[in-house]
């Protein structure tokens, strides 16, 4: 029977060939999307699993004394920035012949030499020296290899310096071995966020792909069942008929999986351009694993065969024909209950109002309930819309389409059900992200938008530039026209612990004359020369993603102090001409400033993370719409093949071809538009309470960006165009000359 099934599928005539082509095309599109997503996940896993030389801790300065005869090396790792792009900088000095070497280098650079990543080498060659190259003493010795980088666009440099110079740097460490832990530590909590995002994408893609495979294997179900009844008449058993159905479905799925595995090789260069965690991945890492190819080539045909057998479970095939054992019951109104329940849960108990954080467990349960509600409510809403359309319109096409959808709404909704989760998640994220980004920009923008924040010690109040070096730096900064400088001095002594009744006392002070040039930070009391304040909060955070915590109530406390003899902990630099930004950043880097960034760049760093999450979500929506479009192709084509004879008889009875075309269009477009509208509404229903909880931080309701509308609107338009392409096929299939009366 297996050989017979293969022969019938491959040599069963024009109709069998058309059915096989549709199955192969649909499955190939789904497999290509799935393997492309797995390729990105593999590249992410390989990148985060590389040795994290940036995470090397070493021994703190208090635990060692400078000894050039000792083994190991002195390291000082920090982030630098150019035009908002982070530069990983390592200043190192070997203390012996057994000094550790970072991945990607054969040996560490000696004093006066440095190695750079290929991307940084191109940048150094393209910008003036005073803006970037002057930050790095010495000459270029070569480039850093791929083993030390997360992607081809990463900016990194390893600078060789004398041990005395490195020992004097903030954050210097004595290192005996290079850290071998996973580089996932660099992403901190964001690693789990990205993995969760891939998991959501996998779930979001699995549903439409499952729908696509199901639609492909159920293609022309009525004609297939009639053919199986003929086999029963010829003496075949029910078991043999099931074998024929499974072979037919598995063959098309296997050929489609093979074609998809080949197509993914063609789209790999485009997939490699996708940015997930910031920089692009190395192209050779963006590829499916061998076991993933094997799982797809084996799993998809098995899934298709099981789907074909499942579709026959309610069909009784006898030598006299095929008949349904029982008619499907119409969906009940209870199906719509989980959707509003999930929305009410998200808008109510999840966000209790005030400053309290949302309940993560309730939020997850609410979102899951909304997703389940969308799938359950789809058939009932389709039936309701069909009945309403039949009542309010009187056209023949609307009546025919509405009656068929009302009679079997589950089948009508099945071909578009895969779009629901993707549109819902994409809309929710596309509604939240612009609001959060605008809120971040509102906090960090305004008067401080172009102000450069430069910490001169990792712990303000416990160190910094000595008075003489500080005076030299301040004089050179003020020598630039249009530059305003606010020196932030560290108060002596250890930082006091927080008190039971409020925050600890301030650890920094600023001069009133300089503070007057930054009125947004507060004013000094009358007659004071300098005051203490929480100015350290403006520069103390090493993580630029916490911009909402960088702008505290940094107003002066009113306690007058003297800044004479205090070390310079940090500076805020305002400028009239943003063209001098990189020159000022280079100057600050010479004095050991840690990661000088403007507040706009701090906000942009966080906005970039949110935007990447939004782009991933919209990419998932786009891929799902592709799979959904393929499902529509298969469903429309199968529906035409299945109803070829009834449509032909309708044309013989005088029904115009355009009326039948309108029937096909309405049967596919109504569930599609309805599902997208309900899913988008649910997405905005989730985004609304979330944005409302962020209103105190400057977030406000924002319309999703053009990428969202282009993705969703373009996908829906493409799906409708796919349906329109079936009109010429309908005219040919239902021509009166092709009428047959069995």
PDB file of C-alpha atoms in Angstrom, residues 26 41 49 56 93 124 146 192 284 311 425 441 443 514 534 537 577 586 602 688 700 702:
ATOM      1  CA  UNK A  26       3.149  25.428   2.001  1.00  0.00           C
ATOM      2  CA  UNK A  41      18.882  31.201  18.210  1.00  0.00           C
ATOM      3  CA  UNK A  49      28.690  30.763  25.251  1.00  0.00           C
ATOM      4  CA  UNK A  56      37.677  38.443  34.288  1.00  0.00           C
ATOM      5  CA  UNK A  93      50.436  45.158  31.399  1.00  0.00           C
ATOM      6  CA  UNK A 124      39.820  54.785  13.552  1.00  0.00           C
ATOM      7  CA  UNK A 146      36.788  36.459  16.127  1.00  0.00           C
ATOM      8  CA  UNK A 192      17.028  35.374  30.171  1.00  0.00           C
ATOM      9  CA  UNK A 284      28.947  31.472   9.849  1.00  0.00           C
ATOM     10  CA  UNK A 311      -8.775  14.421   9.963  1.00  0.00           C
ATOM     11  CA  UNK A 425       1.991  39.938  20.898  1.00  0.00           C
ATOM     12  CA  UNK A 441      13.588  60.377  26.356  1.00  0.00           C
ATOM     13  CA  UNK A 443      13.244  61.924  31.504  1.00  0.00           C
ATOM     14  CA  UNK A 514      29.125  76.282  38.666  1.00  0.00           C
ATOM     15  CA  UNK A 534      23.038  63.847  45.809  1.00  0.00           C
ATOM     16  CA  UNK A 537      23.457  59.748  41.497  1.00  0.00           C
ATOM     17  CA  UNK A 577      28.271  72.900  19.950  1.00  0.00           C
ATOM     18  CA  UNK A 586      38.726  62.073  24.310  1.00  0.00           C
ATOM     19  CA  UNK A 602      22.064  56.918  28.126  1.00  0.00           C
ATOM     20  CA  UNK A 688      -2.985  50.438  27.972  1.00  0.00           C
ATOM     21  CA  UNK A 700       2.298  58.278  27.777  1.00  0.00           C
ATOM     22  CA  UNK A 702       1.910  56.476  21.880  1.00  0.00           C
TER      23      UNK A 702
END
